[in-house]
GROMACS .gro file of C-alpha atoms in nm:
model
  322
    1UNK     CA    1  -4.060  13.461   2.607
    2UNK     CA    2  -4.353  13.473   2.811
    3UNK     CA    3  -4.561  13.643   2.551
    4UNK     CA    4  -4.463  13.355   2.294
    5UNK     CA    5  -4.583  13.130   2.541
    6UNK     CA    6  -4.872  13.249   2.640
    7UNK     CA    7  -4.955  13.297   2.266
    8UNK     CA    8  -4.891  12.921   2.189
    9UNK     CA    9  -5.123  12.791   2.522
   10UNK     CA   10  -5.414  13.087   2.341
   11UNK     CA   11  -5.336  12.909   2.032
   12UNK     CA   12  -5.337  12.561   2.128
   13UNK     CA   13  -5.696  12.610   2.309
   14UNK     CA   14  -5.873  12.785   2.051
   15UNK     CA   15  -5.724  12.457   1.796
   16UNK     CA   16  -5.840  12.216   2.037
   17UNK     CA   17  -6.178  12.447   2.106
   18UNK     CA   18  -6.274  12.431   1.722
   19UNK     CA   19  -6.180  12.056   1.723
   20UNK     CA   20  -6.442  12.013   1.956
   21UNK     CA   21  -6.688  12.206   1.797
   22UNK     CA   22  -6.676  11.989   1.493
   23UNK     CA   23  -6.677  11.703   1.639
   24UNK     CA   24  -6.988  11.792   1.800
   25UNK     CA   25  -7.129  11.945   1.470
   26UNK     CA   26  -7.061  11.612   1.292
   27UNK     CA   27  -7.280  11.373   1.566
   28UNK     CA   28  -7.540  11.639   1.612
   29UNK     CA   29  -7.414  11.629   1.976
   30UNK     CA   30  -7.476  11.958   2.187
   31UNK     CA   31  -7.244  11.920   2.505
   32UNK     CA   32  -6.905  11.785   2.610
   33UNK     CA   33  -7.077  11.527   2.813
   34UNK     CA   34  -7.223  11.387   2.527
   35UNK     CA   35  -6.951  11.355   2.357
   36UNK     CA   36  -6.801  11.154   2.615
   37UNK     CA   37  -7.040  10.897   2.584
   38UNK     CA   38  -7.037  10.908   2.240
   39UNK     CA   39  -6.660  10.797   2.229
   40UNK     CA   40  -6.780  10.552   2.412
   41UNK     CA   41  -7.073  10.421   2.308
   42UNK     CA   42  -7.116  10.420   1.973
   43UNK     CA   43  -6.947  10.478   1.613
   44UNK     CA   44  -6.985  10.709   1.294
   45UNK     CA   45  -7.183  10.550   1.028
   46UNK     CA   46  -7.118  10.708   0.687
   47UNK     CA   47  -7.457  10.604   0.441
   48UNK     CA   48  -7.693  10.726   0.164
   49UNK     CA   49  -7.775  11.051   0.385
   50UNK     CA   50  -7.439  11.171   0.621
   51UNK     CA   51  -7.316  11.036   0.852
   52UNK     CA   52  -7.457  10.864   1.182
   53UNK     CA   53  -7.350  10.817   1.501
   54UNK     CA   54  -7.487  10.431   1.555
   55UNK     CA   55  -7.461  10.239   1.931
   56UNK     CA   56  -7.221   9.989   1.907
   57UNK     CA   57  -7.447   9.695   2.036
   58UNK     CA   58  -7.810   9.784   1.880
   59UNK     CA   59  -8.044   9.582   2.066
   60UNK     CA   60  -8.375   9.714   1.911
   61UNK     CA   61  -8.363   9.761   1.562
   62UNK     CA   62  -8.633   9.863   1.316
   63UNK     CA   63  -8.609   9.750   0.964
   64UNK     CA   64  -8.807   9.939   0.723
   65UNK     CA   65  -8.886   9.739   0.392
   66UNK     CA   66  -8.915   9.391   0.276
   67UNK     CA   67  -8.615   9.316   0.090
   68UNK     CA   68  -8.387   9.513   0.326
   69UNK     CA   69  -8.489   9.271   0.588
   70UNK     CA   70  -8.307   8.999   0.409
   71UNK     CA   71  -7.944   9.113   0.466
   72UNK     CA   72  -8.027   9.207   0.855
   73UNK     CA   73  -8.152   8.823   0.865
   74UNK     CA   74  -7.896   8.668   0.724
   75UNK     CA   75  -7.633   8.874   0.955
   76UNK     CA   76  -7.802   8.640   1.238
   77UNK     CA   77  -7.986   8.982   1.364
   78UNK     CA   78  -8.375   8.938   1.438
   79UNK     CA   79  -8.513   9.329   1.444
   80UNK     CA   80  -8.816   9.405   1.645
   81UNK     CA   81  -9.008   9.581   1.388
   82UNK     CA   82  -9.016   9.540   1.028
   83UNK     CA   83  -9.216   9.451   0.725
   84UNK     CA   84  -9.172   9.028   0.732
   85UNK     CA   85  -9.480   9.001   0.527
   86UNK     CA   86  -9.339   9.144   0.196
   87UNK     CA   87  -9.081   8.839   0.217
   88UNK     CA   88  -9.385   8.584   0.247
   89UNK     CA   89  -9.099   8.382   0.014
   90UNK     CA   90  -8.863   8.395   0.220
   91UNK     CA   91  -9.043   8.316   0.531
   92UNK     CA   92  -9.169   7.983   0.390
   93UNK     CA   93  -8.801   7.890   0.330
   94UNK     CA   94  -8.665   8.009   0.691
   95UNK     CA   95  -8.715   7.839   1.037
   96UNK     CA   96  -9.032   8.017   1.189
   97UNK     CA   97  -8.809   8.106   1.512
   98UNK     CA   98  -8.593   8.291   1.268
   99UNK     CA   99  -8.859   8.546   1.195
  100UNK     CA  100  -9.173   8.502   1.406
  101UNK     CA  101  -9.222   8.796   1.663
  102UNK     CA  102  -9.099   9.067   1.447
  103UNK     CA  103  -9.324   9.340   1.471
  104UNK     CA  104  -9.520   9.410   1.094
  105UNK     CA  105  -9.527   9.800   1.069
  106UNK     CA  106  -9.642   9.778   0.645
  107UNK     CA  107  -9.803  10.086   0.590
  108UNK     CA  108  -9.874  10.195   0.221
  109UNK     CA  109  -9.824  10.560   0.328
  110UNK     CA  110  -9.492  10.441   0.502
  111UNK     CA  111  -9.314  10.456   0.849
  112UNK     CA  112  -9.560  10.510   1.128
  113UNK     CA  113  -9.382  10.763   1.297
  114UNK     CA  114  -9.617  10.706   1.637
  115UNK     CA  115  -9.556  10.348   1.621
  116UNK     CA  116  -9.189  10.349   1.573
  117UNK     CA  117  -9.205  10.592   1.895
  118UNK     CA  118  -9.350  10.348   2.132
  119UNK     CA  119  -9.133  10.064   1.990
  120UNK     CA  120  -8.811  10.266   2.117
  121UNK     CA  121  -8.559  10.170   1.859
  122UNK     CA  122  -8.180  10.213   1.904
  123UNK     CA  123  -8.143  10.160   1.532
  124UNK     CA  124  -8.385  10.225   1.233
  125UNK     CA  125  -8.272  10.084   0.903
  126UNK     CA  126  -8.376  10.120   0.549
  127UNK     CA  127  -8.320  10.260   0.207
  128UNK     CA  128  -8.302  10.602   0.081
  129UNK     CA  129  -8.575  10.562  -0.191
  130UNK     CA  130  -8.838  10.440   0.023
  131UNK     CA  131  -8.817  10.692   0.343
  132UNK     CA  132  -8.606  10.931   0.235
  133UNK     CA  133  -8.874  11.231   0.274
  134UNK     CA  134  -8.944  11.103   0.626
  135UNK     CA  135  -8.556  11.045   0.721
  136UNK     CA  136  -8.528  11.404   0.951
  137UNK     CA  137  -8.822  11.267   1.172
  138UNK     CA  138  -8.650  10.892   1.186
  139UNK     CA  139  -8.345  11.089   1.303
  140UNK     CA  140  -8.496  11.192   1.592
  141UNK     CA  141  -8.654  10.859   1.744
  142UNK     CA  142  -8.330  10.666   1.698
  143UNK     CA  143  -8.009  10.644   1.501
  144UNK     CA  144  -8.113  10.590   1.163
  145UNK     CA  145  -7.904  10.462   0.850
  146UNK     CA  146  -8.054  10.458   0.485
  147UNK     CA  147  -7.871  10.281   0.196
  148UNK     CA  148  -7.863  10.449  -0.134
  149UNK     CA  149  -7.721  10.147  -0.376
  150UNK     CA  150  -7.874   9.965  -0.553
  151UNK     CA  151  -7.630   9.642  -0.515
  152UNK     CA  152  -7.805   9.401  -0.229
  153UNK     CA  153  -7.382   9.312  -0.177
  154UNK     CA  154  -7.343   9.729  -0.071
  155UNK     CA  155  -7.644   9.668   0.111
  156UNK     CA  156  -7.550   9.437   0.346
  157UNK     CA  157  -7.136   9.555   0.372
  158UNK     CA  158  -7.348   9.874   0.508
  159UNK     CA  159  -7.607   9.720   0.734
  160UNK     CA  160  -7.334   9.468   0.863
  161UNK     CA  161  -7.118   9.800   0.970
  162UNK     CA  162  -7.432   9.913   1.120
  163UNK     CA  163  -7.482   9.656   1.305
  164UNK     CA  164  -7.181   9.547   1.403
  165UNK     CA  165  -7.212   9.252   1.203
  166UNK     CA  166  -6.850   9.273   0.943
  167UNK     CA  167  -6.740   8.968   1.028
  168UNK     CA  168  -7.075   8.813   1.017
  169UNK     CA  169  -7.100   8.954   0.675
  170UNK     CA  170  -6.768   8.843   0.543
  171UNK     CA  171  -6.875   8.496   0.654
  172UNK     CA  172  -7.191   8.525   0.406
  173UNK     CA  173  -7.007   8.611   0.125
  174UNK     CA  174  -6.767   8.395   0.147
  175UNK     CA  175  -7.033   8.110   0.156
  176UNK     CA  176  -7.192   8.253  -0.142
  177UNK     CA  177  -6.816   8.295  -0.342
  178UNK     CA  178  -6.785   7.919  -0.263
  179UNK     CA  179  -7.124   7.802  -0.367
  180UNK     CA  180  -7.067   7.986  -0.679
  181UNK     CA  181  -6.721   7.864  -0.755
  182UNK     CA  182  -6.880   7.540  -0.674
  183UNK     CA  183  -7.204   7.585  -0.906
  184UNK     CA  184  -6.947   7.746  -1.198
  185UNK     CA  185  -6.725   7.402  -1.201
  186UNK     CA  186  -6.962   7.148  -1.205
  187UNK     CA  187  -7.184   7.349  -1.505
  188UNK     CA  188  -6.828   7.412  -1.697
  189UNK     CA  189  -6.876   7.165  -1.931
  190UNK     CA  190  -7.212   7.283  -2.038
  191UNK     CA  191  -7.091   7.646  -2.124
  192UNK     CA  192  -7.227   7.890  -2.301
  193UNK     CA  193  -7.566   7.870  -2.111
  194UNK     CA  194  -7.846   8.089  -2.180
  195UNK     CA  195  -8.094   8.147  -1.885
  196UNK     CA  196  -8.469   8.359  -1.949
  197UNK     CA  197  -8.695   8.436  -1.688
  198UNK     CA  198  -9.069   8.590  -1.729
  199UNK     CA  199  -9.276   8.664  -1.412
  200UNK     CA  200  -9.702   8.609  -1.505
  201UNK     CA  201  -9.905   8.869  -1.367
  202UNK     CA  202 -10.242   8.903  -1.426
  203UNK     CA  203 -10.214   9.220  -1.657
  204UNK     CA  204  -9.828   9.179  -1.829
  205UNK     CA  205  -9.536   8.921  -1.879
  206UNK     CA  206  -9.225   9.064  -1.720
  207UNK     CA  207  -8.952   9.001  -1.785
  208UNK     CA  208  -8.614   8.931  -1.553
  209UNK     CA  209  -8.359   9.197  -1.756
  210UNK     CA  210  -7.973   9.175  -1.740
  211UNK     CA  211  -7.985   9.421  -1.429
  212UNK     CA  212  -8.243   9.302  -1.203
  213UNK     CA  213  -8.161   9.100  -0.912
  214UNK     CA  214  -8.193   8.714  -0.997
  215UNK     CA  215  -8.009   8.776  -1.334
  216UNK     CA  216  -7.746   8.982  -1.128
  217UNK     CA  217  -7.670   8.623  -0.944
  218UNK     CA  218  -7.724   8.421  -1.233
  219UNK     CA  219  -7.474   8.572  -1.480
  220UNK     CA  220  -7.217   8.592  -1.158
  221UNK     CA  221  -7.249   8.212  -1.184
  222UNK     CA  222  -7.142   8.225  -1.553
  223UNK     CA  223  -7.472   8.179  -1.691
  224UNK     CA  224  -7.643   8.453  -1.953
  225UNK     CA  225  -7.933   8.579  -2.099
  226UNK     CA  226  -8.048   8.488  -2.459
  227UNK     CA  227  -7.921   8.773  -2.731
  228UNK     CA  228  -8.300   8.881  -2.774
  229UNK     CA  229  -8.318   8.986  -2.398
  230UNK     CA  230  -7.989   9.187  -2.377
  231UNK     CA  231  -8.227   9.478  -2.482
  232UNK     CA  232  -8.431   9.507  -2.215
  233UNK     CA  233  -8.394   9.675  -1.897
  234UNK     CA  234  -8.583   9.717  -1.537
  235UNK     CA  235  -8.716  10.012  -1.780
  236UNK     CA  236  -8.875   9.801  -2.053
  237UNK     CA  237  -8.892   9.482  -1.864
  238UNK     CA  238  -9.260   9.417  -2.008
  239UNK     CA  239  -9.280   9.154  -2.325
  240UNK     CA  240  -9.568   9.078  -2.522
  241UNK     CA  241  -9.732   8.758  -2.588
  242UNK     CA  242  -9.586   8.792  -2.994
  243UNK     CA  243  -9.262   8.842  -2.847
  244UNK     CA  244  -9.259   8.502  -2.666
  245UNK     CA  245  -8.993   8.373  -2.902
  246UNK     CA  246  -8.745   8.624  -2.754
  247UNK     CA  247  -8.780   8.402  -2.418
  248UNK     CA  248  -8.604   8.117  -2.646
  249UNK     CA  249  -8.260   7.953  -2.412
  250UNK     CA  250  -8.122   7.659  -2.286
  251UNK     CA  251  -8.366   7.707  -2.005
  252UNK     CA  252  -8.624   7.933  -1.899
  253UNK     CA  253  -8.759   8.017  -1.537
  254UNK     CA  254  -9.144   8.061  -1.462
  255UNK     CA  255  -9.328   8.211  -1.214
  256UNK     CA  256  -9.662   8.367  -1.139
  257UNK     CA  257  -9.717   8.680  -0.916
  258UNK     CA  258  -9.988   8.889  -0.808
  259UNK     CA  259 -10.095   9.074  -0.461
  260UNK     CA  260 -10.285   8.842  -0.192
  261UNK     CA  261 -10.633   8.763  -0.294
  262UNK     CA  262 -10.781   8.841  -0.609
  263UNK     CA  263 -10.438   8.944  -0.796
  264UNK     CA  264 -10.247   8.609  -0.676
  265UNK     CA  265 -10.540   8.405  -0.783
  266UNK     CA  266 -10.571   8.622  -1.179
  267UNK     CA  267 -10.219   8.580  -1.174
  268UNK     CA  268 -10.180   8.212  -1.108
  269UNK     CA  269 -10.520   8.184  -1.344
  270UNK     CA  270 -10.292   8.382  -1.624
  271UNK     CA  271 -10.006   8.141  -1.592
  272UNK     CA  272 -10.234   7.861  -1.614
  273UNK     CA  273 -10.358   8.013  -1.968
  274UNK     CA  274 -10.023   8.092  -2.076
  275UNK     CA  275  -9.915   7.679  -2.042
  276UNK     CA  276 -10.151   7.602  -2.340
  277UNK     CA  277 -10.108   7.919  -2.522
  278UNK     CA  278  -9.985   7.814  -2.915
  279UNK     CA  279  -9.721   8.056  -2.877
  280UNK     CA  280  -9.581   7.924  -2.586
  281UNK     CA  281  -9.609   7.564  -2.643
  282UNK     CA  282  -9.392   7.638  -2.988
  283UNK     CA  283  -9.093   7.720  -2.782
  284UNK     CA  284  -8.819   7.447  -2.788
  285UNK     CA  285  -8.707   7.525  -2.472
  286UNK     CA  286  -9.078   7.427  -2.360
  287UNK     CA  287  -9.116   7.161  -2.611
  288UNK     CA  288  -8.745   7.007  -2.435
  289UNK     CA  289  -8.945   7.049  -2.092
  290UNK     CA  290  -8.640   7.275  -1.948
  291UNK     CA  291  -8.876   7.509  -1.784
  292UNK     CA  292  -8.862   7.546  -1.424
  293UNK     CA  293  -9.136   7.707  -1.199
  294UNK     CA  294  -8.946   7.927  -0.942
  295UNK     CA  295  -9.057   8.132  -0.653
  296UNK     CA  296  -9.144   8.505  -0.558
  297UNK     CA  297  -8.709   8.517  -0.387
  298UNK     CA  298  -8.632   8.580  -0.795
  299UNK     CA  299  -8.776   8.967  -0.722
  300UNK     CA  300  -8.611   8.995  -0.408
  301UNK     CA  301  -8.232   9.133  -0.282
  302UNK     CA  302  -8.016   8.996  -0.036
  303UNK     CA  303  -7.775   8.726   0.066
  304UNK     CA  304  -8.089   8.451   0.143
  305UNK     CA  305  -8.258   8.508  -0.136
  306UNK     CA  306  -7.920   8.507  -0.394
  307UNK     CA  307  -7.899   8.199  -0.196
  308UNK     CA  308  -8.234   8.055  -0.334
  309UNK     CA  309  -8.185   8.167  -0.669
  310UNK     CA  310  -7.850   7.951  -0.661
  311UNK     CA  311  -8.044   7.664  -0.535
  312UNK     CA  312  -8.232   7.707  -0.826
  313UNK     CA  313  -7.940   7.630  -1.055
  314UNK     CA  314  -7.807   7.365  -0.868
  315UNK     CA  315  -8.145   7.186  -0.855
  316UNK     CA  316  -8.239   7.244  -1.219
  317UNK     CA  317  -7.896   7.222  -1.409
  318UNK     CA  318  -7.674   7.016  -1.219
  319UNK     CA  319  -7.714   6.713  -1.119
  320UNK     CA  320  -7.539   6.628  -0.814
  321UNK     CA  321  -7.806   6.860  -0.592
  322UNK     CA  322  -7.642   7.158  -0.360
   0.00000   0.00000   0.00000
């Protein structure tokens, strides 16, 4: 009997020994002490690259990339780092307190790993396609969660976890389920609708395809594309100035877009052209004057700027205004 027992207590430590060990494999932790305060103190994030152990209350966060600044906004969190200046269209629609003293890191080569040093984050966040190759040295300045989707609603269910923002995050959707119940009701009468949108550069016409961002909102609110659009794709989003009869719908969003300076001003100077182009001016949906100039929020991804892109519709095809 006292062999059997003193089998089971051998047993029972060397379960609860490997236990330990993998618990301290998963966090990256290296002693028991550490673990302690990890119990405490902060929570497994699973995301595009493992899993993370994330404080609870991050107080400094770092939020690498333009549009992935929009969800971490719009979950009432103001990061001290980011890249604001990408989301110049947002900024002009948001209270300056909302966003003025965050930190602009932009760098073309990306993350400045020296920078983010000094800044002592608690929490870096980001997505897997734009820091991916970089993501082992963000590991070790703080916590750091990439997304991998490509769904701005994953997005922010991820960030919000992050964060510690779910509730936060249920409340935005739940605003932006409403407004689109809302939007579908009062535009009920008017369906089928067909929406186009073309972006002027100073070099192409692109188009906004059934899987880009804008359109993503705009056929959730029951709206679609023309039949000669369904084709194209963020892969062959480009249309020629003989193929400006494809753009042909019940309405048709415009906008111009080019880097600051010279670009911006080609770009604007392009759209300009394009107004008394033959080709364009042929269009019955321009001839009916149901084209709508729109802003740069129609190429971004996040609650705030779905948000604009639904003000949008309300503005231009309802009219009792949102």
């Amino acid at each position: 009997m006292a062999i059997q027992q003193r089998y089971q207590r051998v047993l029972k430590f060397f379960v609860l020994l490997n236990f330990a060990i993998l618990t301290i494999s998963a966090c990256g932790i290296s002693s028991y002490r550490e673990l302690e305060a990890v119990s405490n103190n902060c929570r497994i994030i699973a995301h595009a690259m493992g899993d993370t152990c994330v404080p609870l209350n991050p107080q400094r966060v770092v939020v690498w990339g333009g549009t992935e600044l929009d969800p971490v906004l719009a979950l009432g969190v103001k990061p001290i780092a980011g890249t604001p200046n990408v989301l110049t269209y947002v900024k002009e629609k948001l209270p300056s307190e909302q966003w003025q003293g965050i930190e602009d890191i932009s760098n073309p080569q990306g993350p400045n790993l020296e920078r983010l040093l000094k800044l002592k984050p608690d929490l870096i966040l980001g997505h897997k396609s734009r820091i991916e190759q970089v993501y082992p040295q963000l590991s070790k300045i703080a916590p750091t969660v990439l997304d991998g989707a490509d769904d701005w609603k994953s997005t922010l269910r991820l960030f919000a976890e992050a964060l510690g923002k779910t509730d936060k995050a249920q409340q935005v959707m739940d605003t932006y389920d409403a407004r689109i119940k809302r939007f579908k009701a009062e535009m009920s009468n008017q369906l089928p609708f067909t929406i186009s949108a073309i972006e002027v550069r100073a070099d192409a016409f692109v188009l906004s395809t059934k899987d880009s961002f804008a359109m993503s909102v705009i056929q959730e609110a029951g709206l679609s594309l023309p039949p000669a659009l369904t084709q194209y794709t963020w892969r062959t989003w480009t249309l020629s100035k003989e193929r400006l009869y494809e753009l042909e719908s019940d309405a048709l969003f415009l906008r111009s877009w080019g880097e600051v300076g010279k670009e911006q001003y080609k770009a604007q100077s392009q759209l300009e052209k394009l107004k008394t182009d033959p080709l364009w001016m042929q269009l019955q949906v321009v001839q009916q004057n149901k084209v709508y100039e729109v802003g740069d929020y129609f190429q971004g991804a996040g609650p705030i700027t779905a948000n604009f892109v639904l003000d949008d519709l309300f503005k231009h095809l309802i009219t009792t205004q949102s």
